[in-house]
Short mmCIF file of C-alpha atoms and ligand atoms in Angstrom, two decimals:
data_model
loop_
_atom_site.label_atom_id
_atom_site.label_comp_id
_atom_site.label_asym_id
_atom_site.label_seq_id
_atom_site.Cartn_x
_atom_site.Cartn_y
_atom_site.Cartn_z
CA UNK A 1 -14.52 2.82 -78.82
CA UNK A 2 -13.80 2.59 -75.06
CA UNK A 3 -10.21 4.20 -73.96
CA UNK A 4 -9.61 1.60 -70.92
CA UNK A 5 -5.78 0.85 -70.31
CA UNK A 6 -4.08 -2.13 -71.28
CA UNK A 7 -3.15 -4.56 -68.56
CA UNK A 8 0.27 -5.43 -68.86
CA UNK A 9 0.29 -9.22 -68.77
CA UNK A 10 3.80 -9.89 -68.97
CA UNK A 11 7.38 -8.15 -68.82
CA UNK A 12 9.59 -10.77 -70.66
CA UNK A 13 13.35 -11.16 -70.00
CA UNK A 14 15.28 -12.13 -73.15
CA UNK A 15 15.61 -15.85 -73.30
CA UNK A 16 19.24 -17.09 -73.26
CA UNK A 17 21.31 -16.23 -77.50
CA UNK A 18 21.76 -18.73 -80.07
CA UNK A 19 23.18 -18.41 -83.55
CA UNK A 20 21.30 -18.58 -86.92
CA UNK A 21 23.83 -19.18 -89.18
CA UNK A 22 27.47 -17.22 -88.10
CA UNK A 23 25.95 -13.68 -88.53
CA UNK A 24 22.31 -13.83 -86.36
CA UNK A 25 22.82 -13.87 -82.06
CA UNK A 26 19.10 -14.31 -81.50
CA UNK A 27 17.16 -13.58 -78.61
CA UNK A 28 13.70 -15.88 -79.77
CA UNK A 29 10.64 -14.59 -78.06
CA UNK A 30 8.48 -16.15 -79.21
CA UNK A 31 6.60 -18.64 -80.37
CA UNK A 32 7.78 -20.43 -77.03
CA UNK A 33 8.07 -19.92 -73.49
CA UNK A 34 5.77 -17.31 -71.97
CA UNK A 35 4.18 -17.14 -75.34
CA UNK A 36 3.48 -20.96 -75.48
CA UNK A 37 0.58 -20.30 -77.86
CA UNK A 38 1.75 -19.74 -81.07
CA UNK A 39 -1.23 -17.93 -81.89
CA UNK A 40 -0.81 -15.14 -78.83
CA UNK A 41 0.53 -12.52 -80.60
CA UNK A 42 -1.12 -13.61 -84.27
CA UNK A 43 -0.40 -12.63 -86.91
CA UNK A 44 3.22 -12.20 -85.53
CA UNK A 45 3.60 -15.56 -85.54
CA UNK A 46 8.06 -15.28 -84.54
CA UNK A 47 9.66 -12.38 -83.10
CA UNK A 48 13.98 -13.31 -83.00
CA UNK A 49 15.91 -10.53 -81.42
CA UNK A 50 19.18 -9.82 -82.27
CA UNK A 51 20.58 -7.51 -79.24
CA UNK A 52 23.09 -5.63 -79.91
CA UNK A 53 26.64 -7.13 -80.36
CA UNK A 54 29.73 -6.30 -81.72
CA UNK A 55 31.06 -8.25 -84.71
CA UNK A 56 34.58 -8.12 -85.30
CA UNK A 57 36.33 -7.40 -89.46
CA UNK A 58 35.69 -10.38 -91.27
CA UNK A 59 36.22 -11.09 -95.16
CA UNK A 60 33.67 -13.63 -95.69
CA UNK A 61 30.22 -12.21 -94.68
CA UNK A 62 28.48 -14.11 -91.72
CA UNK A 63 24.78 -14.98 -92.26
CA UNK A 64 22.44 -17.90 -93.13
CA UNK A 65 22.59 -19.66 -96.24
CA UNK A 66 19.83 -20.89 -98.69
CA UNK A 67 17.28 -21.70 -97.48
CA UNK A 68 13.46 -21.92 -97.94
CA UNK A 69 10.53 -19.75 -96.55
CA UNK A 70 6.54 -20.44 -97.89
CA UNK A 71 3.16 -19.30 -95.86
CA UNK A 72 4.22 -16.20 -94.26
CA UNK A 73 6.40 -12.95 -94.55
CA UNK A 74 9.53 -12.51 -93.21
CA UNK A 75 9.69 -8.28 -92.23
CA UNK A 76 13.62 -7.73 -91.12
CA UNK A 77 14.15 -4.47 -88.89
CA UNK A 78 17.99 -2.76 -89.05
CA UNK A 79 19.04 -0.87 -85.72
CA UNK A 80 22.88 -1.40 -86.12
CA UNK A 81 24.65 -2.97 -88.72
CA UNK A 82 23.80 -3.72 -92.32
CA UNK A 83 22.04 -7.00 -93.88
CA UNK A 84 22.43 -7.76 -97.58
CA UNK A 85 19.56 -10.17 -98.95
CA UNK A 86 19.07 -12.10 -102.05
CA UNK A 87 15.91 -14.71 -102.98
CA UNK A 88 15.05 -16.64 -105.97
CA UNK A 89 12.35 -14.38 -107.16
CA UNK A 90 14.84 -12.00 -108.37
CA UNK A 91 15.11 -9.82 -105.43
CA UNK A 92 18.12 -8.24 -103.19
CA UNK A 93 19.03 -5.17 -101.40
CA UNK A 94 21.06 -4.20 -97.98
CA UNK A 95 18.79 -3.19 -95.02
CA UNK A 96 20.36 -0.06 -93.86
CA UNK A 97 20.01 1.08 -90.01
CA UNK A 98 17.01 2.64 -89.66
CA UNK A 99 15.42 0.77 -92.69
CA UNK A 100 12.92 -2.31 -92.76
CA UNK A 101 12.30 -5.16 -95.75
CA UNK A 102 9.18 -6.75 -96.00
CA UNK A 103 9.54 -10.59 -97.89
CA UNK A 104 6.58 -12.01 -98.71
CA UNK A 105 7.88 -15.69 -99.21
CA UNK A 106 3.69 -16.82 -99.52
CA UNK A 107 3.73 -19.86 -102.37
CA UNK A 108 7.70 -20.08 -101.69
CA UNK A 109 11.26 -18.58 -102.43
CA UNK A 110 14.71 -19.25 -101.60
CA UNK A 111 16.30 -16.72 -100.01
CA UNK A 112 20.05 -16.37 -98.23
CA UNK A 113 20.62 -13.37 -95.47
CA UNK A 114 24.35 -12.18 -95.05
CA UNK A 115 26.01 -9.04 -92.56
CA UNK A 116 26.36 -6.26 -96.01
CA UNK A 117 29.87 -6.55 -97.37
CA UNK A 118 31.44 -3.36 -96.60
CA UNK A 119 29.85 -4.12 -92.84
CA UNK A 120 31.19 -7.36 -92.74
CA UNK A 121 34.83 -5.92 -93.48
CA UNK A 122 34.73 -3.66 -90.68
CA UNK A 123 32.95 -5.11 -88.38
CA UNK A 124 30.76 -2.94 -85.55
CA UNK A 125 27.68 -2.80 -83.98
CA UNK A 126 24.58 -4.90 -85.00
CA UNK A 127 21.07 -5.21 -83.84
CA UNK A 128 17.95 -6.30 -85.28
CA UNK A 129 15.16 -7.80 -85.64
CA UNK A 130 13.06 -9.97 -87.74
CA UNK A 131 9.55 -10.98 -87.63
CA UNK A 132 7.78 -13.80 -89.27
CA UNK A 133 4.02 -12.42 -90.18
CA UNK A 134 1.89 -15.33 -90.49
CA UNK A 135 -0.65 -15.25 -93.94
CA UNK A 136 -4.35 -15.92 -93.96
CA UNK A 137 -4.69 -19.54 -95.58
CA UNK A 138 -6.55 -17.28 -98.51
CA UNK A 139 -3.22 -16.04 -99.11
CA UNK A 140 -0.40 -18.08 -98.73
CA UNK A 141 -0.10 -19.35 -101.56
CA UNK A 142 0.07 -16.46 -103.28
CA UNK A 143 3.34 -14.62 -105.54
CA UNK A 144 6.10 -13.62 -103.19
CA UNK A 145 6.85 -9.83 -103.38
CA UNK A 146 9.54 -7.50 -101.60
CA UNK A 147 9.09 -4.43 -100.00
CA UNK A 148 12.14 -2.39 -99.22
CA UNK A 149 11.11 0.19 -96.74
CA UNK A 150 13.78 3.06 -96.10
CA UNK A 151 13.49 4.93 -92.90
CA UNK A 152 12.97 8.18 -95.23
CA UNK A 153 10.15 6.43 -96.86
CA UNK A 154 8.25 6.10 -92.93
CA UNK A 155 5.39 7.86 -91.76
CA UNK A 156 6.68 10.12 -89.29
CA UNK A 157 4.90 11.54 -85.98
CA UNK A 158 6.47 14.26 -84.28
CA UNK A 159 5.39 13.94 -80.36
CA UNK A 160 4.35 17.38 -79.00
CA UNK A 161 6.96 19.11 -76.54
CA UNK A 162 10.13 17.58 -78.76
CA UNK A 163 9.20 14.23 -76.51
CA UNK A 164 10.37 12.26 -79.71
CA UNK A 165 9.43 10.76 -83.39
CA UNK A 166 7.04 7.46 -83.61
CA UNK A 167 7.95 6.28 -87.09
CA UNK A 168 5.38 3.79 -88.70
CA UNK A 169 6.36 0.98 -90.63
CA UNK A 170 2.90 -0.16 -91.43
CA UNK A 171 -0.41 0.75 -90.24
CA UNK A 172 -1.08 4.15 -88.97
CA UNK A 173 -0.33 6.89 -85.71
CA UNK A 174 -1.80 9.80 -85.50
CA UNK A 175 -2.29 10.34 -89.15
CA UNK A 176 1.10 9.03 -90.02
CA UNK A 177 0.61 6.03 -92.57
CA UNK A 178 3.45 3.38 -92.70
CA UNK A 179 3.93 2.55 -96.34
CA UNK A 180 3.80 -1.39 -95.64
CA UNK A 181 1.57 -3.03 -97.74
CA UNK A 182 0.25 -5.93 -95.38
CA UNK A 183 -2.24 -8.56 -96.22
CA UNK A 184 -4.12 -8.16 -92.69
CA UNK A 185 -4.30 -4.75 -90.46
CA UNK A 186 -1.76 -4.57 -88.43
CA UNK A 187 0.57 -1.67 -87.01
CA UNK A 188 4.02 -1.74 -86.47
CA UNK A 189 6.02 1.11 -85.27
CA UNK A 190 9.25 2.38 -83.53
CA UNK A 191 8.78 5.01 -81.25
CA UNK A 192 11.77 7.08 -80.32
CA UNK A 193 11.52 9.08 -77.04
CA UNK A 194 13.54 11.52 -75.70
CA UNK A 195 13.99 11.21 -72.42
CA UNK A 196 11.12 12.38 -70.05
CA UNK A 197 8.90 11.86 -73.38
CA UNK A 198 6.00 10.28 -73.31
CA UNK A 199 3.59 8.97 -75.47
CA UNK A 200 -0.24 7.88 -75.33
CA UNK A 201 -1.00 4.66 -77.91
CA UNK A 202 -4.85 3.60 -78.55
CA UNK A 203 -5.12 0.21 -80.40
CA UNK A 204 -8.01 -2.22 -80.55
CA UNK A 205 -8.21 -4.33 -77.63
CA UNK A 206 -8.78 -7.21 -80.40
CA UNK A 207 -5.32 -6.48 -81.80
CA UNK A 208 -2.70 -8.67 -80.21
CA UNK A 209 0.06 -6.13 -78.83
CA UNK A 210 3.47 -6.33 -77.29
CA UNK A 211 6.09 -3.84 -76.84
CA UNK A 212 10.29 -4.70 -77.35
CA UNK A 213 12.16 -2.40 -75.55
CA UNK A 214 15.31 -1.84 -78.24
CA UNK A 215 17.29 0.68 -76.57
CA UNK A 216 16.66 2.58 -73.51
CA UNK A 217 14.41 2.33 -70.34
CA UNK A 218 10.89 3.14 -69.86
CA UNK A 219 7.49 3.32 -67.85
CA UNK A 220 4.52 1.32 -69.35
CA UNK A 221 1.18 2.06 -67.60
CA UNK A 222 2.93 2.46 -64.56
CA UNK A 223 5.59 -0.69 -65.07
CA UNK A 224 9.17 0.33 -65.27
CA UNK A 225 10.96 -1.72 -68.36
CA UNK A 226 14.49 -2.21 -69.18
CA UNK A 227 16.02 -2.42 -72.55
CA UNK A 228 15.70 -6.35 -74.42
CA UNK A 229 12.74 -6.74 -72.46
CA UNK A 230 9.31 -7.70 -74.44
CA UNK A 231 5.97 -6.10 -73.05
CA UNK A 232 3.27 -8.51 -73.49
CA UNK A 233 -0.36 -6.23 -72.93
CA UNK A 234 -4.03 -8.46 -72.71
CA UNK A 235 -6.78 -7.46 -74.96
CA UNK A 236 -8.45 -5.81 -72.38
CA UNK A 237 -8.12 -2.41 -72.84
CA UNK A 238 -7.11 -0.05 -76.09
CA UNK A 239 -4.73 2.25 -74.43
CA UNK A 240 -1.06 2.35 -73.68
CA UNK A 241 0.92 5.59 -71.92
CA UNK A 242 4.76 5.20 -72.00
CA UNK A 243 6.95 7.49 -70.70
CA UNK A 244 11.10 7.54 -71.26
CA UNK A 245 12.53 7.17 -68.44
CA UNK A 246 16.13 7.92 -71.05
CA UNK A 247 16.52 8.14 -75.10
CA UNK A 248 13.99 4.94 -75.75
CA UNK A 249 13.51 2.93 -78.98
CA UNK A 250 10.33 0.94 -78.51
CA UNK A 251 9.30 -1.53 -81.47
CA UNK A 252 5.61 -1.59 -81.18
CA UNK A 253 3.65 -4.44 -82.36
CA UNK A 254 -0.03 -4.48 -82.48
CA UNK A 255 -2.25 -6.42 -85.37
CA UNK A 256 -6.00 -8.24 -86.06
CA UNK A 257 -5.26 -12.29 -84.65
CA UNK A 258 -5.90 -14.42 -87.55
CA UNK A 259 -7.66 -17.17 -86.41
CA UNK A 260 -6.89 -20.12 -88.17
CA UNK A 261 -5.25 -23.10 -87.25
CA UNK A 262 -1.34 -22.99 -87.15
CA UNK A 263 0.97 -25.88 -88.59
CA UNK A 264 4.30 -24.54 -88.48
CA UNK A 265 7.90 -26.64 -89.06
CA UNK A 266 11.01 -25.35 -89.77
CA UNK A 267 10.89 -22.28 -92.36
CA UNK A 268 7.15 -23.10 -93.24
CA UNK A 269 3.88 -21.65 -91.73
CA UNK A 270 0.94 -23.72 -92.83
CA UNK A 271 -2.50 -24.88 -91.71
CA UNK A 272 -2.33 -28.44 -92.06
CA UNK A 273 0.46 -30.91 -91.76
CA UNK A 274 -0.29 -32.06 -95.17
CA UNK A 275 0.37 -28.32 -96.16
CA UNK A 276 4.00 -28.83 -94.77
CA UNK A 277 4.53 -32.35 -96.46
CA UNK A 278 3.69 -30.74 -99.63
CA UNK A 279 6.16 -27.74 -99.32
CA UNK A 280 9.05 -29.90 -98.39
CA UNK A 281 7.81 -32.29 -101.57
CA UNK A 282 8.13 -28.42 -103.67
CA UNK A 283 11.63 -27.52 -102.55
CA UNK A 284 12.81 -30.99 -102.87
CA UNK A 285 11.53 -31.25 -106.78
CA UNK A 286 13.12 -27.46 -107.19
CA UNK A 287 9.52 -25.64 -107.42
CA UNK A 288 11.05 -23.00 -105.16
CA UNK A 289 13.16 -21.67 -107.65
CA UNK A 290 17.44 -21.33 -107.64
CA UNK A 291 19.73 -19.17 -105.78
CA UNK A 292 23.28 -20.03 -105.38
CA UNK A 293 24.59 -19.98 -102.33
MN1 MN B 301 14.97 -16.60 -93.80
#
């Protein structure tokens, strides 16, 4: 494999909030604007941002209600703030900073997302960020499944020089295996820098790659980037060098494009529009299970 560096193709300022639900101020990156084709950073087929924001004490626990998810995985990443989740295949948990939960929706699930209880009452800090992963056709209509991925359970890199941690999610650094179970390769990581750390990344130059800056400030192959701002690289090169220019949280995103065509409305990611008819048709006759709201 070549080592040629990554031309950065665009740095992204966060597009202006909205709400999902009460309890999600999202930044939505993509599909949409810069990223116009939904298939440019395949098989992250959404990335929403929630930057951080404080939520004030509140009894009733703001969120999104039921609703329905089929042809993809939703992969929810906690930097602030607490997320309690429940689906109709039986699952639930609370996403804990530092932790990650990997919903396969696939054939279809209900699910409702909520700010965690105890969070909710006391209100605080709250940042995240959730991905939708899109499936091969192959399988999207296959069982959903739920990963909950503690930040103890991570692959951990220690940078030389005590420049930092790169904790993988999924995929692999260095040696460091994320304990994601994915359906096509893909790495996703969040590399912490200390300041003045720096950090050398080699991925395919097939793999579509981008870079959210979560907290922090640093240089990308040469290109200073602020904090909220999404790094867009071309598959031109394998490698990225970032150095901290202060204590830096990068989400790194880097996977195999799955190259298939994309029908996508609403919660559902399909390949044909016939696809989508029929997975309305399945929620609306109840085939996606119950969850009360
Ligand atoms: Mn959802």
């Amino acid at each position: 494999m070549s080592n040629k560096q990554r031309t950065i193709e665009a740095i992204i300022a966060p597009p202006p909030p909205h709400m999902v639900g009460n309890g999600f101020r999202v930044h939505s990156f993509f599909p949409g604007g810069r990223l116009i084709d939904k298939k440019r950073m395949s098989p992250f087929f959404l990335m929403d941002y929630g930057a951080k924001v404080e939520f004030g004490p509140s009894n009733e626990p703001r969120g999104v209600g039921v609703h329905p998810h089929r042809g993809f995985e939703t992969v929810t990443i906690a930097y602030h703030g607490r997320i309690a989740h429940h689906d109709s295949a039986g699952n639930n948990g609370v996403i804990g900073e530092g932790d990650v939960q990997w919903m396969t929706a696939a054939s279809g699930l209900l699910h409702k997302e909520y700010h965690e209880e105890t969070f909710s009452k006391t209100g605080g800090l709250f940042q995240m960020v959730q991905l939708w992963v899109n499936l091969p056709a192959k399988y999207k209509m296959t069982s959903p499944k739920y990963q909950e991925i503690t930040n103890a359970m991570m692959g951990k890199y220690s940078l030389p020089g005590n420049g930092g941690t790169v904790e993988v999610i999924a995929g692999e650094y260095n040696g460091a295996k994320g304990p994601a179970s994915t359906f096509t390769p893909m790495h996703v990581y969040n590399a912490r820098l200390k300041k003045g750390g720096s950090i050398e990344i080699s991925l395919p130059a097939n793999y579509n790659t981008g870079l959210l800056i979560i907290e922090g400030n640093a240089v990308i192959n040469g290109e200073n980037t602020p904090a909220d701002h999404f790094v867009l690289l071309k598959n031109d090169g394998e490698r990225i060098a970032i150095q901290a220019s202060e204590d830096t949280i990068i989400l790194v995103l880097s996977g195999e494009p799955i190259d298939e065509p994309i029908a996508a409305y609403g919660p559902f990611l399909m390949n044909t529009w016939k696809e989508v008819e029929d997975a309305i048709q399945d929620v609306n006759a109840g085939k996606f299970g119950v969850l009360e709201d």
